[in-house]
């Protein structure tokens, strides 16, 4: 049983392990991750082709999405910023990943994010809403998050968090595909795959920035990512996460993808002239068994 299946089963039988009336997830019981995870890094200026080549290197989307499954595609749509300012995931990356999921036979594809600015403006200014509306497939839903759909969990074995609220559609989906943009972050250093998952939790996220590295591991143990694709077609090298100045953006024409979110983030640090050990969340994730940060152990494909 993989980690996502284990988490879903744990939540389904939560009545047997309830604490104070809340479902409890035991992080210590989660299955181990792969010892030598595959990782693909590709470069190119044709974004649709770049996405397809990167995913194909990992065995294709059918390796991750099975016919009839419900898939959550989670980009960064957090900011009221246009594409060239590199605050949100590139809309062409999102579109091509969604198309790959549909081609793999997904029964339903849901795209959402908990934004920092006004959701309507973020979805529109990012270019993501408009580009996805061009896909004439009823299986696709681009949706704003419903505040009634958060569910509080007890997190047994959590280091920073012993309970928090999570967005139920993200937990209940058969597959969760994480599409962060690589960028500077004034508090966490960088925002990559692990940080992007904060977009499916509730509560006051600001309080988590003190001790953010351990909080991110707790969150990512609960919300298991099946595939992380880091958008580095252009990256924000300063004044993140919101940005706003073109001079802070560098075009890299790069994608990084792996089923191991720690490995993906570890490789992502090198885009900024850093090493995996320079990002506390990567170090914490590796130490707590969330994934592999030693790039010598990663299988480049």
CSV table of N, CA and C in Angstrom, one decimal, residues 84-226:
chain,number,residue,atom,x,y,z
A,84,UNK,N,4.4,37.1,-16.4
A,84,UNK,CA,5.8,37.5,-16.5
A,84,UNK,C,6.4,37.8,-15.2
A,85,UNK,N,5.7,38.0,-14.1
A,85,UNK,CA,6.2,38.4,-12.8
A,85,UNK,C,6.6,37.2,-11.9
A,86,UNK,N,6.3,36.0,-12.4
A,86,UNK,CA,6.8,34.7,-11.8
A,86,UNK,C,6.4,34.5,-10.4
A,87,UNK,N,5.2,35.0,-10.0
A,87,UNK,CA,4.7,34.7,-8.7
A,87,UNK,C,3.8,33.5,-8.6
A,88,UNK,N,3.3,33.1,-9.8
A,88,UNK,CA,2.4,31.9,-9.9
A,88,UNK,C,2.9,30.9,-10.9
A,89,UNK,N,2.4,29.7,-10.8
A,89,UNK,CA,2.8,28.7,-11.8
A,89,UNK,C,2.4,29.1,-13.2
A,90,UNK,N,3.3,28.8,-14.2
A,90,UNK,CA,3.0,29.2,-15.5
A,90,UNK,C,1.7,28.5,-16.0
A,91,UNK,N,0.8,29.3,-16.6
A,91,UNK,CA,-0.5,28.6,-17.0
A,91,UNK,C,-0.3,27.5,-18.1
A,92,UNK,N,0.7,27.7,-18.9
A,92,UNK,CA,0.9,26.6,-19.9
A,92,UNK,C,1.4,25.3,-19.3
A,93,UNK,N,2.1,25.4,-18.2
A,93,UNK,CA,2.5,24.2,-17.5
A,93,UNK,C,1.3,23.5,-16.9
A,94,UNK,N,0.4,24.3,-16.3
A,94,UNK,CA,-0.8,23.8,-15.7
A,94,UNK,C,-1.7,23.1,-16.7
A,95,UNK,N,-1.9,23.8,-17.8
A,95,UNK,CA,-2.7,23.3,-18.9
A,95,UNK,C,-2.2,21.9,-19.4
A,96,UNK,N,-0.9,21.8,-19.6
A,96,UNK,CA,-0.4,20.6,-20.2
A,96,UNK,C,-0.5,19.4,-19.2
A,97,UNK,N,-0.3,19.7,-17.9
A,97,UNK,CA,-0.4,18.7,-16.9
A,97,UNK,C,-1.8,18.2,-16.8
A,98,UNK,N,-2.8,19.1,-16.9
A,98,UNK,CA,-4.2,18.8,-16.9
A,98,UNK,C,-4.5,17.9,-18.1
A,99,UNK,N,-4.1,18.3,-19.3
A,99,UNK,CA,-4.3,17.5,-20.5
A,99,UNK,C,-3.7,16.1,-20.3
A,100,UNK,N,-2.6,16.0,-19.8
A,100,UNK,CA,-2.0,14.6,-19.6
A,100,UNK,C,-2.8,13.8,-18.6
A,101,UNK,N,-3.4,14.4,-17.6
A,101,UNK,CA,-4.2,13.7,-16.7
A,101,UNK,C,-5.5,13.2,-17.4
A,102,UNK,N,-6.1,14.0,-18.2
A,102,UNK,CA,-7.3,13.7,-18.9
A,102,UNK,C,-7.0,12.6,-19.9
A,103,UNK,N,-5.8,12.7,-20.6
A,103,UNK,CA,-5.5,11.7,-21.6
A,103,UNK,C,-5.2,10.3,-20.9
A,104,UNK,N,-4.7,10.4,-19.7
A,104,UNK,CA,-4.5,9.1,-18.9
A,104,UNK,C,-5.8,8.5,-18.4
A,105,UNK,N,-6.9,9.2,-18.6
A,105,UNK,CA,-8.2,8.6,-18.3
A,105,UNK,C,-8.8,9.0,-17.0
A,106,UNK,N,-8.3,10.1,-16.4
A,106,UNK,CA,-8.8,10.6,-15.1
A,106,UNK,C,-10.3,10.8,-15.2
A,107,UNK,N,-11.0,10.3,-14.2
A,107,UNK,CA,-12.5,10.5,-14.2
A,107,UNK,C,-12.9,11.9,-13.9
A,108,UNK,N,-12.0,12.6,-13.1
A,108,UNK,CA,-12.2,14.0,-12.7
A,108,UNK,C,-10.9,14.7,-12.4
A,109,UNK,N,-10.7,15.9,-12.9
A,109,UNK,CA,-9.5,16.7,-12.6
A,109,UNK,C,-10.0,18.0,-11.9
A,110,UNK,N,-9.5,18.2,-10.7
A,110,UNK,CA,-9.9,19.4,-10.0
A,110,UNK,C,-8.7,20.3,-9.8
A,111,UNK,N,-8.8,21.6,-10.1
A,111,UNK,CA,-7.7,22.5,-9.9
A,111,UNK,C,-8.1,23.6,-9.0
A,112,UNK,N,-7.3,23.9,-7.9
A,112,UNK,CA,-7.7,24.9,-6.9
A,112,UNK,C,-6.5,25.3,-6.1
A,113,UNK,N,-6.6,26.4,-5.5
A,113,UNK,CA,-5.5,26.9,-4.5
A,113,UNK,C,-6.2,27.9,-3.6
A,114,UNK,N,-5.7,27.9,-2.3
A,114,UNK,CA,-6.1,28.9,-1.4
A,114,UNK,C,-5.2,30.1,-1.6
A,115,UNK,N,-5.7,31.1,-2.1
A,115,UNK,CA,-4.9,32.3,-2.5
A,115,UNK,C,-4.6,33.2,-1.3
A,116,UNK,N,-3.6,34.0,-1.6
A,116,UNK,CA,-3.3,35.1,-0.6
A,116,UNK,C,-4.0,36.4,-0.9
A,117,UNK,N,-4.1,36.7,-2.1
A,117,UNK,CA,-4.9,37.9,-2.6
A,117,UNK,C,-6.3,37.4,-3.0
A,118,UNK,N,-7.1,38.4,-3.4
A,118,UNK,CA,-8.5,38.0,-3.8
A,118,UNK,C,-8.5,36.9,-4.8
A,119,UNK,N,-9.2,35.8,-4.5
A,119,UNK,CA,-9.2,34.6,-5.4
A,119,UNK,C,-9.6,34.9,-6.8
A,120,UNK,N,-10.6,35.7,-7.0
A,120,UNK,CA,-11.1,36.0,-8.4
A,120,UNK,C,-10.0,36.6,-9.2
A,121,UNK,N,-9.3,37.6,-8.6
A,121,UNK,CA,-8.3,38.3,-9.3
A,121,UNK,C,-7.1,37.4,-9.5
A,122,UNK,N,-6.7,36.6,-8.5
A,122,UNK,CA,-5.6,35.7,-8.7
A,122,UNK,C,-5.8,34.7,-9.8
A,123,UNK,N,-7.0,34.0,-9.8
A,123,UNK,CA,-7.3,33.0,-10.8
A,123,UNK,C,-7.2,33.7,-12.2
A,124,UNK,N,-7.7,34.9,-12.4
A,124,UNK,CA,-7.8,35.6,-13.7
A,124,UNK,C,-6.4,36.1,-14.0
A,125,UNK,N,-5.7,36.9,-13.1
A,125,UNK,CA,-4.5,37.5,-13.5
A,125,UNK,C,-3.4,36.5,-13.7
A,126,UNK,N,-3.4,35.4,-13.1
A,126,UNK,CA,-2.4,34.4,-13.3
A,126,UNK,C,-2.4,33.8,-14.7
A,127,UNK,N,-3.6,33.9,-15.3
A,127,UNK,CA,-3.8,33.3,-16.6
A,127,UNK,C,-4.2,31.9,-16.6
A,128,UNK,N,-4.3,31.3,-15.4
A,128,UNK,CA,-4.6,29.9,-15.2
A,128,UNK,C,-6.1,29.6,-15.5
A,129,UNK,N,-7.0,30.4,-14.9
A,129,UNK,CA,-8.4,30.2,-15.2
A,129,UNK,C,-8.7,30.3,-16.6
A,130,UNK,N,-8.3,31.3,-17.3
A,130,UNK,CA,-8.6,31.5,-18.7
A,130,UNK,C,-8.1,30.4,-19.6
A,131,UNK,N,-6.9,29.9,-19.4
A,131,UNK,CA,-6.3,28.9,-20.2
A,131,UNK,C,-7.0,27.6,-20.0
A,132,UNK,N,-7.4,27.3,-18.8
A,132,UNK,CA,-8.1,26.0,-18.6
A,132,UNK,C,-9.5,26.0,-19.1
A,133,UNK,N,-10.1,27.1,-19.1
A,133,UNK,CA,-11.5,27.2,-19.7
A,133,UNK,C,-11.5,26.9,-21.2
A,134,UNK,N,-10.3,26.9,-21.8
A,134,UNK,CA,-10.2,26.6,-23.2
A,134,UNK,C,-10.3,25.0,-23.5
A,135,UNK,N,-10.2,24.3,-22.4
A,135,UNK,CA,-10.2,22.8,-22.5
A,135,UNK,C,-11.7,22.3,-22.5
A,136,UNK,N,-12.2,21.8,-23.6
A,136,UNK,CA,-13.6,21.5,-23.6
A,136,UNK,C,-13.9,20.1,-23.1
A,137,UNK,N,-13.7,19.9,-21.8
A,137,UNK,CA,-13.8,18.6,-21.2
A,137,UNK,C,-14.6,18.7,-19.9
A,138,UNK,N,-15.7,18.1,-19.7
A,138,UNK,CA,-16.5,18.2,-18.6
A,138,UNK,C,-15.9,17.6,-17.3
A,139,UNK,N,-14.9,16.8,-17.5
A,139,UNK,CA,-14.2,16.2,-16.4
A,139,UNK,C,-13.3,17.2,-15.6
A,140,UNK,N,-13.1,18.3,-16.2
A,140,UNK,CA,-12.2,19.3,-15.6
A,140,UNK,C,-13.0,20.4,-14.8
A,141,UNK,N,-12.6,20.7,-13.6
A,141,UNK,CA,-13.2,21.7,-12.8
A,141,UNK,C,-12.1,22.6,-12.3
A,142,UNK,N,-12.2,23.9,-12.6
A,142,UNK,CA,-11.4,24.9,-12.0
A,142,UNK,C,-12.2,25.6,-11.0
A,143,UNK,N,-11.9,25.5,-9.7
A,143,UNK,CA,-12.8,25.9,-8.7
A,143,UNK,C,-12.2,26.7,-7.6
A,144,UNK,N,-13.0,27.6,-7.0
A,144,UNK,CA,-12.5,28.3,-5.8
A,144,UNK,C,-12.8,27.4,-4.6
A,145,UNK,N,-11.9,27.5,-3.6
A,145,UNK,CA,-12.0,26.6,-2.4
A,145,UNK,C,-13.2,27.0,-1.6
A,146,UNK,N,-13.9,25.9,-1.1
A,146,UNK,CA,-15.1,26.1,-0.3
A,146,UNK,C,-14.7,26.1,1.2
A,147,UNK,N,-14.9,27.2,1.9
A,147,UNK,CA,-14.5,27.2,3.3
A,147,UNK,C,-15.2,26.2,4.2
A,148,UNK,N,-16.3,25.6,3.7
A,148,UNK,CA,-17.0,24.6,4.5
A,148,UNK,C,-16.4,23.2,4.4
A,149,UNK,N,-15.4,23.1,3.5
A,149,UNK,CA,-14.8,21.8,3.2
A,149,UNK,C,-13.5,21.5,3.9
A,150,UNK,N,-13.2,22.3,4.9
A,150,UNK,CA,-12.0,22.0,5.7
A,150,UNK,C,-12.3,21.1,6.8
A,151,UNK,N,-11.4,20.2,7.2
A,151,UNK,CA,-11.6,19.2,8.1
A,151,UNK,C,-10.4,19.1,9.1
A,152,UNK,N,-10.7,19.3,10.4
A,152,UNK,CA,-9.6,19.3,11.4
A,152,UNK,C,-9.2,17.9,11.7
A,153,UNK,N,-7.9,17.7,11.8
A,153,UNK,CA,-7.3,16.4,12.1
A,153,UNK,C,-6.4,16.5,13.3
A,154,UNK,N,-6.3,15.4,14.1
A,154,UNK,CA,-5.2,15.3,15.1
A,154,UNK,C,-4.0,14.6,14.3
A,155,UNK,N,-2.8,15.2,14.5
A,155,UNK,CA,-1.7,14.7,13.8
A,155,UNK,C,-0.7,14.0,14.9
A,156,UNK,N,-0.9,12.7,15.1
A,156,UNK,CA,0.0,12.0,16.1
A,156,UNK,C,1.4,11.9,15.5
A,157,UNK,N,2.3,12.3,16.2
A,157,UNK,CA,3.7,12.3,15.7
A,157,UNK,C,4.1,13.6,15.0
A,158,UNK,N,3.3,14.5,15.0
A,158,UNK,CA,3.6,15.8,14.4
A,158,UNK,C,4.6,16.5,15.3
A,159,UNK,N,5.6,17.2,14.7
A,159,UNK,CA,6.6,18.0,15.5
A,159,UNK,C,6.2,19.4,15.8
A,160,UNK,N,5.7,20.1,14.8
A,160,UNK,CA,5.3,21.5,15.0
A,160,UNK,C,3.7,21.5,15.2
A,161,UNK,N,3.0,20.6,14.5
A,161,UNK,CA,1.6,20.6,14.6
A,161,UNK,C,1.0,19.3,15.2
A,162,UNK,N,0.2,19.5,16.2
A,162,UNK,CA,-0.5,18.3,16.7
A,162,UNK,C,-2.0,18.2,16.2
A,163,UNK,N,-2.4,19.3,15.6
A,163,UNK,CA,-3.7,19.3,14.9
A,163,UNK,C,-3.8,20.5,14.0
A,164,UNK,N,-4.5,20.3,12.9
A,164,UNK,CA,-4.7,21.4,11.9
A,164,UNK,C,-5.9,21.0,11.0
A,165,UNK,N,-6.4,22.0,10.3
A,165,UNK,CA,-7.5,21.7,9.4
A,165,UNK,C,-6.9,21.6,7.9
A,166,UNK,N,-7.5,20.7,7.2
A,166,UNK,CA,-7.0,20.4,5.8
A,166,UNK,C,-8.2,20.4,4.9
A,167,UNK,N,-8.0,20.7,3.6
A,167,UNK,CA,-9.1,20.7,2.7
A,167,UNK,C,-9.4,19.3,2.2
A,168,UNK,N,-10.6,18.9,2.5
A,168,UNK,CA,-11.0,17.5,2.3
A,168,UNK,C,-10.9,17.0,0.9
A,169,UNK,N,-11.2,17.8,-0.1
A,169,UNK,CA,-11.0,17.3,-1.5
A,169,UNK,C,-9.6,17.0,-1.8
A,170,UNK,N,-8.6,17.6,-1.2
A,170,UNK,CA,-7.2,17.3,-1.4
A,170,UNK,C,-6.9,15.9,-0.7
A,171,UNK,N,-7.5,15.7,0.4
A,171,UNK,CA,-7.2,14.4,1.1
A,171,UNK,C,-8.0,13.2,0.4
A,172,UNK,N,-9.1,13.5,-0.1
A,172,UNK,CA,-10.0,12.4,-0.6
A,172,UNK,C,-9.7,12.1,-2.1
A,173,UNK,N,-8.9,12.9,-2.8
A,173,UNK,CA,-8.6,12.6,-4.2
A,173,UNK,C,-7.8,11.3,-4.3
A,174,UNK,N,-7.9,10.7,-5.4
A,174,UNK,CA,-7.1,9.5,-5.6
A,174,UNK,C,-5.6,9.8,-5.9
A,175,UNK,N,-5.4,11.0,-6.5
A,175,UNK,CA,-4.1,11.4,-6.8
A,175,UNK,C,-3.9,12.9,-6.6
A,176,UNK,N,-2.8,13.4,-6.1
A,176,UNK,CA,-2.5,14.8,-5.9
A,176,UNK,C,-1.2,15.1,-6.6
A,177,UNK,N,-1.3,16.0,-7.6
A,177,UNK,CA,-0.2,16.4,-8.4
A,177,UNK,C,0.1,17.9,-8.0
A,178,UNK,N,1.4,18.1,-7.6
A,178,UNK,CA,1.8,19.4,-7.0
A,178,UNK,C,2.6,20.2,-8.1
A,179,UNK,N,2.1,21.4,-8.4
A,179,UNK,CA,2.8,22.2,-9.4
A,179,UNK,C,3.2,23.5,-8.9
A,180,UNK,N,4.3,23.6,-8.1
A,180,UNK,CA,4.8,24.9,-7.6
A,180,UNK,C,5.6,25.6,-8.6
A,181,UNK,N,5.8,26.9,-8.5
A,181,UNK,CA,6.8,27.6,-9.2
A,181,UNK,C,8.0,27.8,-8.2
A,182,UNK,N,9.2,27.8,-8.8
A,182,UNK,CA,10.4,27.9,-8.0
A,182,UNK,C,10.6,29.4,-7.7
A,183,UNK,N,10.7,29.8,-6.5
A,183,UNK,CA,10.9,31.3,-6.2
A,183,UNK,C,11.4,31.5,-4.8
A,184,UNK,N,12.0,32.7,-4.7
A,184,UNK,CA,12.5,33.1,-3.4
A,184,UNK,C,11.3,33.3,-2.4
A,185,UNK,N,11.6,33.1,-1.1
A,185,UNK,CA,10.6,33.4,-0.1
A,185,UNK,C,11.3,34.1,1.1
A,186,UNK,N,10.7,35.2,1.5
A,186,UNK,CA,11.4,36.0,2.5
A,186,UNK,C,11.5,35.4,3.9
A,187,UNK,N,10.6,34.4,4.1
A,187,UNK,CA,10.7,33.7,5.4
A,187,UNK,C,11.3,32.3,5.4
A,188,UNK,N,10.8,31.5,4.4
A,188,UNK,CA,11.3,30.1,4.3
A,188,UNK,C,12.5,29.9,3.5
A,189,UNK,N,13.0,31.0,2.9
A,189,UNK,CA,14.1,30.9,2.0
A,189,UNK,C,13.7,30.7,0.6
A,190,UNK,N,13.1,29.6,0.3
A,190,UNK,CA,12.6,29.3,-1.0
A,190,UNK,C,11.2,28.8,-0.9
A,191,UNK,N,10.3,28.9,-1.9
A,191,UNK,CA,9.1,28.1,-1.9
A,191,UNK,C,9.1,27.2,-3.1
A,192,UNK,N,9.0,25.9,-2.8
A,192,UNK,CA,9.1,24.9,-3.9
A,192,UNK,C,7.9,23.9,-3.6
A,193,UNK,N,8.1,22.6,-3.7
A,193,UNK,CA,7.0,21.7,-3.6
A,193,UNK,C,6.4,21.6,-2.2
A,194,UNK,N,7.2,21.4,-1.2
A,194,UNK,CA,6.7,21.3,0.1
A,194,UNK,C,5.9,22.5,0.6
A,195,UNK,N,6.4,23.7,0.2
A,195,UNK,CA,5.7,24.9,0.6
A,195,UNK,C,4.4,25.1,-0.1
A,196,UNK,N,4.4,24.7,-1.4
A,196,UNK,CA,3.1,24.8,-2.2
A,196,UNK,C,1.9,24.1,-1.6
A,197,UNK,N,2.2,23.0,-0.8
A,197,UNK,CA,1.1,22.3,-0.2
A,197,UNK,C,0.4,23.1,0.9
A,198,UNK,N,1.0,24.2,1.4
A,198,UNK,CA,0.2,25.0,2.3
A,198,UNK,C,-1.0,25.6,1.7
A,199,UNK,N,-1.2,25.5,0.4
A,199,UNK,CA,-2.4,26.0,-0.3
A,199,UNK,C,-3.6,25.1,-0.1
A,200,UNK,N,-3.5,24.0,0.6
A,200,UNK,CA,-4.6,23.1,0.8
A,200,UNK,C,-4.9,22.9,2.3
A,201,UNK,N,-4.4,23.9,3.1
A,201,UNK,CA,-4.7,23.8,4.6
A,201,UNK,C,-5.5,25.0,4.9
A,202,UNK,N,-6.2,24.9,6.1
A,202,UNK,CA,-7.0,26.0,6.6
A,202,UNK,C,-6.3,26.7,7.7
A,203,UNK,N,-7.0,27.4,8.5
A,203,UNK,CA,-6.4,28.1,9.6
A,203,UNK,C,-5.6,29.3,9.3
A,204,UNK,N,-5.0,29.9,10.3
A,204,UNK,CA,-4.1,31.0,10.1
A,204,UNK,C,-2.7,30.6,9.8
A,205,UNK,N,-2.4,30.6,8.5
A,205,UNK,CA,-1.1,30.0,8.0
A,205,UNK,C,0.0,30.9,8.4
A,206,UNK,N,-0.2,32.2,8.8
A,206,UNK,CA,0.9,33.0,9.2
A,206,UNK,C,1.6,32.6,10.4
A,207,UNK,N,0.9,31.9,11.3
A,207,UNK,CA,1.5,31.5,12.6
A,207,UNK,C,2.5,30.3,12.4
A,208,UNK,N,2.4,29.7,11.2
A,208,UNK,CA,3.3,28.6,10.9
A,208,UNK,C,4.6,29.0,10.4
A,209,UNK,N,4.8,30.2,10.2
A,209,UNK,CA,6.1,30.7,9.6
A,209,UNK,C,7.2,30.7,10.7
A,210,UNK,N,6.8,30.6,11.9
A,210,UNK,CA,7.8,30.3,13.0
A,210,UNK,C,8.0,28.8,13.2
A,211,UNK,N,9.1,28.3,12.8
A,211,UNK,CA,9.2,26.8,12.8
A,211,UNK,C,8.7,26.2,11.5
A,212,UNK,N,8.8,27.0,10.4
A,212,UNK,CA,8.1,26.6,9.2
A,212,UNK,C,8.6,25.2,8.6
A,213,UNK,N,9.9,24.9,8.9
A,213,UNK,CA,10.5,23.7,8.3
A,213,UNK,C,9.8,22.5,8.8
A,214,UNK,N,9.6,22.4,10.1
A,214,UNK,CA,8.9,21.2,10.7
A,214,UNK,C,7.4,21.2,10.4
A,215,UNK,N,6.8,22.4,10.4
A,215,UNK,CA,5.4,22.5,10.0
A,215,UNK,C,5.2,22.0,8.6
A,216,UNK,N,6.1,22.3,7.7
A,216,UNK,CA,5.9,21.8,6.3
A,216,UNK,C,6.0,20.3,6.3
A,217,UNK,N,6.9,19.7,7.0
A,217,UNK,CA,7.0,18.2,7.0
A,217,UNK,C,5.7,17.6,7.6
A,218,UNK,N,5.2,18.2,8.7
A,218,UNK,CA,3.9,17.7,9.3
A,218,UNK,C,2.8,17.7,8.2
A,219,UNK,N,2.7,18.9,7.5
A,219,UNK,CA,1.6,19.1,6.5
A,219,UNK,C,1.8,18.1,5.4
A,220,UNK,N,3.0,17.9,4.9
A,220,UNK,CA,3.3,17.0,3.8
A,220,UNK,C,3.2,15.5,4.1
A,221,UNK,N,3.3,15.2,5.4
A,221,UNK,CA,3.0,13.8,5.8
A,221,UNK,C,1.5,13.5,5.7
A,222,UNK,N,0.7,14.5,5.9
A,222,UNK,CA,-0.8,14.3,5.9
A,222,UNK,C,-1.2,14.4,4.4
A,223,UNK,N,-0.8,15.4,3.7
A,223,UNK,CA,-1.2,15.6,2.3
A,223,UNK,C,-0.1,15.0,1.4
A,224,UNK,N,-0.3,13.8,1.0
A,224,UNK,CA,0.8,13.1,0.2
A,224,UNK,C,0.7,13.5,-1.2
A,225,UNK,N,1.8,13.9,-1.8
A,225,UNK,CA,2.0,14.3,-3.2
A,225,UNK,C,2.4,13.1,-4.0
A,226,UNK,N,1.7,12.8,-5.0
A,226,UNK,CA,2.1,11.6,-5.9
A,226,UNK,C,3.1,12.0,-6.9
